[in-house]
CSV table of C-alpha atoms and ligand atoms in Angstrom, one decimal:
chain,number,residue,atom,x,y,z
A,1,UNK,CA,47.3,117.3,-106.9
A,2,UNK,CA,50.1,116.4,-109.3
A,3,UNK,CA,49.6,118.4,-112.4
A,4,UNK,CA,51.5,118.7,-116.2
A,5,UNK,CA,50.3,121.6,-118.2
A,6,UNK,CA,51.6,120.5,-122.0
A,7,UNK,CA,50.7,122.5,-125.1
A,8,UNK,CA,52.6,124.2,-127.9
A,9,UNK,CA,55.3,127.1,-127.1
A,10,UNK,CA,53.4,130.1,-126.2
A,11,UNK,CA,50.1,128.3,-125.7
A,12,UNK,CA,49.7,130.2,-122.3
A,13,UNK,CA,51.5,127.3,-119.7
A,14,UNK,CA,53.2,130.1,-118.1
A,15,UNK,CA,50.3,132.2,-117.8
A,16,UNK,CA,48.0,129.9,-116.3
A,17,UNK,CA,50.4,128.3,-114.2
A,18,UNK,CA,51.2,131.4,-111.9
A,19,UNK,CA,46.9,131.6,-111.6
A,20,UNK,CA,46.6,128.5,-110.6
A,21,UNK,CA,49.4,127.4,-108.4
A,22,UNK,CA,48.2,130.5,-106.5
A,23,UNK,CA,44.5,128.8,-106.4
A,24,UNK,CA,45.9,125.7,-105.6
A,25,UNK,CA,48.3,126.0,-103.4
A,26,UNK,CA,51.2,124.3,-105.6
A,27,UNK,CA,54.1,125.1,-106.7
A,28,UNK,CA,54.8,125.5,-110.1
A,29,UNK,CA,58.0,123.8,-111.8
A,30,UNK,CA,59.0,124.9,-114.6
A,31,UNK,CA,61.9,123.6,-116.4
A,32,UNK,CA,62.6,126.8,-118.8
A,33,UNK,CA,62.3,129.5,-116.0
A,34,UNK,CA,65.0,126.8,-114.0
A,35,UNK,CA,67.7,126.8,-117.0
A,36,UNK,CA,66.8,130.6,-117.7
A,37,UNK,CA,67.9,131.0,-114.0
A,38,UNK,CA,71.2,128.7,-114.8
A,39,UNK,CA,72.1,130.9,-117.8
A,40,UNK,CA,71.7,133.7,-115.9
A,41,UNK,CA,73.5,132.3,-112.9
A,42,UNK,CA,76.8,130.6,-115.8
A,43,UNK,CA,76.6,127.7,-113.8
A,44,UNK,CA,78.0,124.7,-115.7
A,45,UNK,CA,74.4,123.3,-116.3
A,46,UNK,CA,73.6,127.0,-117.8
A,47,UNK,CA,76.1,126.9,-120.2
A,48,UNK,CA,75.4,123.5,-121.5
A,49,UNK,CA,71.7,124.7,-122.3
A,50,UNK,CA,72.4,128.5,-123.7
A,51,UNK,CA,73.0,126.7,-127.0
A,52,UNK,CA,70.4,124.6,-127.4
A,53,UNK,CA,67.9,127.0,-125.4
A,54,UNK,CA,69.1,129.6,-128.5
A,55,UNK,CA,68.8,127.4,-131.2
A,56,UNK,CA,65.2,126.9,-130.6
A,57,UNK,CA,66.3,122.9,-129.9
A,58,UNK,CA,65.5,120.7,-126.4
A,59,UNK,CA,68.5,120.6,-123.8
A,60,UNK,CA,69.5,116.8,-123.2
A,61,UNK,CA,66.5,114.7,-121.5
A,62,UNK,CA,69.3,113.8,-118.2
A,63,UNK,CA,70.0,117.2,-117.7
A,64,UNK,CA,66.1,118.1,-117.5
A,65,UNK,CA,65.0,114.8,-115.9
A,66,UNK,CA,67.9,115.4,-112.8
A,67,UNK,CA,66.8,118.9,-112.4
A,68,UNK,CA,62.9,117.9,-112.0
A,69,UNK,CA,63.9,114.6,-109.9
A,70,UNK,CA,65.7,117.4,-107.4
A,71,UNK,CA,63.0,120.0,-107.6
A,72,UNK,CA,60.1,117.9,-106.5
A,73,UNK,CA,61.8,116.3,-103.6
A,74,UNK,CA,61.8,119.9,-101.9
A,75,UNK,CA,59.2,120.0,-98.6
A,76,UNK,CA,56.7,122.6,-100.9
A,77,UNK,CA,56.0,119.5,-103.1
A,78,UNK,CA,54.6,117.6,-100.3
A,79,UNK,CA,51.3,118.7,-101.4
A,80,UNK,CA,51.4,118.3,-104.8
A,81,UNK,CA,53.2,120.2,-108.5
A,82,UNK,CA,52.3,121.5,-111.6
A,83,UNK,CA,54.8,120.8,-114.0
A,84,UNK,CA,55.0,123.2,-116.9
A,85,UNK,CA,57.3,122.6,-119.9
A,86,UNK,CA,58.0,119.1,-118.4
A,87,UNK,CA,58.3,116.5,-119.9
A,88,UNK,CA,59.0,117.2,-123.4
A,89,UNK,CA,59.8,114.0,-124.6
A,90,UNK,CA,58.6,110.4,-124.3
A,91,UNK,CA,61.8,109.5,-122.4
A,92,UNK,CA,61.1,112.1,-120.0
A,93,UNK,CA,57.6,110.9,-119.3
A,94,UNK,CA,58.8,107.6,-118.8
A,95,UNK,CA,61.3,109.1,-116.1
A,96,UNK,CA,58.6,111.1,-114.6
A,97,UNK,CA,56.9,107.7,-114.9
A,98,UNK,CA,59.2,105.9,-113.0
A,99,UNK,CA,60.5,109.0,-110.9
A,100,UNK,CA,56.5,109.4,-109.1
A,101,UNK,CA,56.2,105.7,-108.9
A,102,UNK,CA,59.2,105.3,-106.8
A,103,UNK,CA,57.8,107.7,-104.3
A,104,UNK,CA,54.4,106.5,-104.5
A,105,UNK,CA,52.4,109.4,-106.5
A,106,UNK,CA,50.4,109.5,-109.6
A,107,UNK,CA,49.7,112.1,-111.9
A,108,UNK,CA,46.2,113.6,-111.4
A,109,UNK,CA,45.9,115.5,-114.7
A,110,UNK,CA,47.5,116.6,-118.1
A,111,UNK,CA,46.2,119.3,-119.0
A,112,UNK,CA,46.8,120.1,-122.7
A,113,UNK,CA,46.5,123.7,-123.9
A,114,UNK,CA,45.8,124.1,-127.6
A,115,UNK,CA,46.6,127.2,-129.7
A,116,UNK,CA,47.0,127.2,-133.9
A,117,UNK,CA,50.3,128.1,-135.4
A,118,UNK,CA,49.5,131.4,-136.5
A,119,UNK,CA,48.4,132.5,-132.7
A,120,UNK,CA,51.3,131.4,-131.1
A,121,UNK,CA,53.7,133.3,-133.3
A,122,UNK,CA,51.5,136.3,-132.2
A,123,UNK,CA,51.8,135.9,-128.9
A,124,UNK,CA,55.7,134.8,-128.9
A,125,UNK,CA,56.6,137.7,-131.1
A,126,UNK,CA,55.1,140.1,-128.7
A,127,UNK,CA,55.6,138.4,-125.3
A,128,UNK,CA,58.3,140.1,-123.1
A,129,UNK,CA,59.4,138.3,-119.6
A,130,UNK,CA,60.1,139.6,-116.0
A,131,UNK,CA,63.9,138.9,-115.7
A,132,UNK,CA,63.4,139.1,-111.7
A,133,UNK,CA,60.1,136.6,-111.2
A,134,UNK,CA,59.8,135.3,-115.1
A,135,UNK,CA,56.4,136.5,-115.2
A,136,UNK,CA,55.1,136.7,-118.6
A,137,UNK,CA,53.4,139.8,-120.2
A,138,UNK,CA,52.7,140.9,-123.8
A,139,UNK,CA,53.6,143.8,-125.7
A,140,UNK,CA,49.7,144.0,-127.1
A,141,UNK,CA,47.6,141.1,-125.3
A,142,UNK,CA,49.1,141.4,-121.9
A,143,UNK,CA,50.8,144.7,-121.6
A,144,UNK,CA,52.0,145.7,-118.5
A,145,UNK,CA,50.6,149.2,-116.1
A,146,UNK,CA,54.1,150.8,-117.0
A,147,UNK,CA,56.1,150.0,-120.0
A,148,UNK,CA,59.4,148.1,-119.7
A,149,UNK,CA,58.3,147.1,-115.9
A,150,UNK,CA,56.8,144.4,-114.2
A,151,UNK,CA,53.5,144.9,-112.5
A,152,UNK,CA,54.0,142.4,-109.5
A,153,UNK,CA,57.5,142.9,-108.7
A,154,UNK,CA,59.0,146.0,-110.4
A,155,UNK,CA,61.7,143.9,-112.3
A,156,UNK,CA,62.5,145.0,-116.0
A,157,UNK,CA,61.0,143.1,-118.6
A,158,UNK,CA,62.6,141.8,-121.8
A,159,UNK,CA,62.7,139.8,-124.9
A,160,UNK,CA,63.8,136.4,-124.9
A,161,UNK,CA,66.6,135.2,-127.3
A,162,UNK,CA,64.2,132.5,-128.2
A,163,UNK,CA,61.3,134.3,-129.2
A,164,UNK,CA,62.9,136.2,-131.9
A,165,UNK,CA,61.5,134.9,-135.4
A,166,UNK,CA,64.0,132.8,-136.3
A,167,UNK,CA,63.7,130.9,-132.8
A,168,UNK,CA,59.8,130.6,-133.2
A,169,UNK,CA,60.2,128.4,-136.0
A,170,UNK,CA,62.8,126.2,-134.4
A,171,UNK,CA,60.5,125.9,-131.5
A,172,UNK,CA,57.2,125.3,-133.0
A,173,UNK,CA,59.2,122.6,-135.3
A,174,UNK,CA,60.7,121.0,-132.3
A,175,UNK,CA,57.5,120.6,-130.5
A,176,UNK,CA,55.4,118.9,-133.6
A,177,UNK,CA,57.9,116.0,-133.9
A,178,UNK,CA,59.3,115.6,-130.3
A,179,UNK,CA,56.8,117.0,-127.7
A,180,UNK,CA,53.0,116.3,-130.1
A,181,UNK,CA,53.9,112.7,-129.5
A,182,UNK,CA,53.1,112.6,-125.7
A,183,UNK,CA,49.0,114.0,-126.6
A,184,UNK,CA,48.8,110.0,-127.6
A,185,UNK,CA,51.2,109.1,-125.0
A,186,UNK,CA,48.6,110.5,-122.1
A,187,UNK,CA,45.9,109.8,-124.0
A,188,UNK,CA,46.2,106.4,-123.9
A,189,UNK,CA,46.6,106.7,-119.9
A,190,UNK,CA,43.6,108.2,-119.9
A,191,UNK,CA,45.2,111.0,-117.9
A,192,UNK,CA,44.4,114.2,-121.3
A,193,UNK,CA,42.4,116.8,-120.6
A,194,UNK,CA,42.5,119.1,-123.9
A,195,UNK,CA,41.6,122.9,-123.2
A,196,UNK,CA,41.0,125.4,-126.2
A,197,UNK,CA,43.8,127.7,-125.5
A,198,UNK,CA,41.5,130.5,-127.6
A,199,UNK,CA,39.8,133.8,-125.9
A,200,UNK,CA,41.3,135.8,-122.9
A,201,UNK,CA,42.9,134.9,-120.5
A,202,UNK,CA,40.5,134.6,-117.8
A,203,UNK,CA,38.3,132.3,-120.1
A,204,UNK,CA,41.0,129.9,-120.5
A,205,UNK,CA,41.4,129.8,-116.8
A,206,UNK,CA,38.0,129.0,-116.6
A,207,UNK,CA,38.2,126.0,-118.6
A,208,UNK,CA,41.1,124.4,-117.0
A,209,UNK,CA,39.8,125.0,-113.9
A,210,UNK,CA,36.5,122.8,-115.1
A,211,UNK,CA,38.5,120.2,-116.8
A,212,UNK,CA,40.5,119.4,-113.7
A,213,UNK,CA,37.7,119.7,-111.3
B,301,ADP,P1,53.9,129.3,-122.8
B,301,ADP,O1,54.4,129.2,-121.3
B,301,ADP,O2,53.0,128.2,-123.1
B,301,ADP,O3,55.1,129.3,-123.7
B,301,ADP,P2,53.0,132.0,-122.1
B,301,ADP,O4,52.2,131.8,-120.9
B,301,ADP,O5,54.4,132.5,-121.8
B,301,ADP,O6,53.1,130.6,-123.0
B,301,ADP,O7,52.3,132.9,-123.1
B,301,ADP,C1,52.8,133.3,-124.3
B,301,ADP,C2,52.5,134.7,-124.6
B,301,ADP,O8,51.1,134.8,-124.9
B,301,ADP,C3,52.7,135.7,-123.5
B,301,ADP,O9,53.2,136.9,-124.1
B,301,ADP,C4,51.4,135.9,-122.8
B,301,ADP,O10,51.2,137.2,-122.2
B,301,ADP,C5,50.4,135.7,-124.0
B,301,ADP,N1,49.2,135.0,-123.6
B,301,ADP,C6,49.0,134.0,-122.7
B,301,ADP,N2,47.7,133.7,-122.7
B,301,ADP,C7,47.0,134.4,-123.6
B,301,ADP,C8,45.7,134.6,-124.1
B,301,ADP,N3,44.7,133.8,-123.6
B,301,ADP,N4,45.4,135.5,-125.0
B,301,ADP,C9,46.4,136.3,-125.5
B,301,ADP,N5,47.7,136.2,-125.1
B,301,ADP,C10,48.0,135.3,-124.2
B,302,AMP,P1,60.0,127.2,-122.2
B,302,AMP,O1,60.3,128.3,-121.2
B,302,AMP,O2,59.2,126.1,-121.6
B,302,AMP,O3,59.5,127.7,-123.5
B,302,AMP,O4,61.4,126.5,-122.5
B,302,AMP,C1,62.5,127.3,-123.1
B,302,AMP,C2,63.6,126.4,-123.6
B,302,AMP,O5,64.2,125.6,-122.5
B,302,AMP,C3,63.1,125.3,-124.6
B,302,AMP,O6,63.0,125.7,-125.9
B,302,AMP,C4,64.2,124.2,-124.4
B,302,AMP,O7,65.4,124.6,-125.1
B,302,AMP,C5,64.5,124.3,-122.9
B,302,AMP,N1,63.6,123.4,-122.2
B,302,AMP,C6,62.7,123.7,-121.3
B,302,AMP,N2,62.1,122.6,-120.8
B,302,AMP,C7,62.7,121.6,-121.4
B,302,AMP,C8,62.5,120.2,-121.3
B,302,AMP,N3,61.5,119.6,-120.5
B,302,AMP,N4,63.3,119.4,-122.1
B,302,AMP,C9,64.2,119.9,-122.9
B,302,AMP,N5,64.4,121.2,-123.0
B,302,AMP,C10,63.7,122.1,-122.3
């Protein structure tokens, strides 16, 4: 099954993904945890992104659009992906587009996860991040057994340069005029499948899980 999980920053993508990749049995691709990982690592590609990552802005579509086109040629694609935080833009869904159809796939699903404005600058405010596995927890809704630690693998959590306040902002302005678009985009595919990203975590699971059934 070849998945996209779009919504607003801090919508719950990363959340839901790691459930159900595990349930499914596919990987997840996400394109922030994979330029985190190139900041962290200063390779070139890294330090292209850091500034625009920071500024709460989208890093260019060709640097995004050669990283996916690499990551799902990897054998644990084979059975399928779930794309989170790809694509961002309509010229990246055209090169996923064109990308799948060269290899003879087709999306299954896009999932959209919907949250109002004054949720998501709860839960990116308070959300802190494993810097070993990127597993995301919160400060209030999320917290984890110990403080300052991640439950599943013991790495130290932390607050992303991106979701301090003045970072939110950027983001959520970002998404309404360059990301909103592609709601219509898949729409019109008939491919949308809009979840209410509202309640706990486990009830939002739920409903994806029904929507893509
Ligand atoms: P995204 O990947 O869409 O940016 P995340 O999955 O990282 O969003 O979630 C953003 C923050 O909200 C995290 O701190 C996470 O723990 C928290 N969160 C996720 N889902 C819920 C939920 N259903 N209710 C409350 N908080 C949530
Ligand atoms: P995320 O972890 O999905 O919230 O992404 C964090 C940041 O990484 C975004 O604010 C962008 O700067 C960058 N980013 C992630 N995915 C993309 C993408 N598909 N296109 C452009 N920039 C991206």
């Amino acid at each position: 099954m070849n998945l996209i999980l779009l919504g607003p920053p801090g919508a719950g993508k990363g959340t839901q993904a790691k459930r159900l990749t595990a349930d499914l049995g596919i990987p997840q691709i996400s394109t922030g945890d994979m330029l985190r990982e190139a900041v962290r690592e200063g390779s070139p590609m890294g330090l292209k992104a850091k500034s625009y990552m920071d500024a709460g802005a989208l890093v260019p579509d060709e640097v995004v659009v050669g990283i996916v086109e690499e990551r799902i040629q990897q054998p644990d694609c084979a059975r399928g992906f779930m794309l989170d935080g790809f694509p961002r833009t309509t010229a990246q869904a055209d090169a996923l587009a064109t990308m799948l159809d060269k290899k003879g796939l087709k999306l299954d699903h896009v999932v959209c996860i919907e949250a109002d404005k004054e949720e998501l600058v709860k839960r990116l405010s308070g959300r802190r991040t494993c810097r070993q596995c990127m597993a995301p927890y919160h400060v209030l809704f999320n917290p984890p057994k110990k403080e300052g630690v991640c439950d599943k693998c013991g790495g130290e959590l932390y607050q992303r340069d991106d979701d301090k306040e003045e970072a939110i902002r950027a983001r959520l302005v970002t998404y309404e005029s360059q990301t909103a678009p592609l709601i219509a985009y898949y729409e019109e595919r008939g491919l949308l499948r809009r979840v209410n990203g509202l309640g706990t975590v486990e009830e939002v699971y739920e409903r994806i899980k029904q929507a893509i059934s």
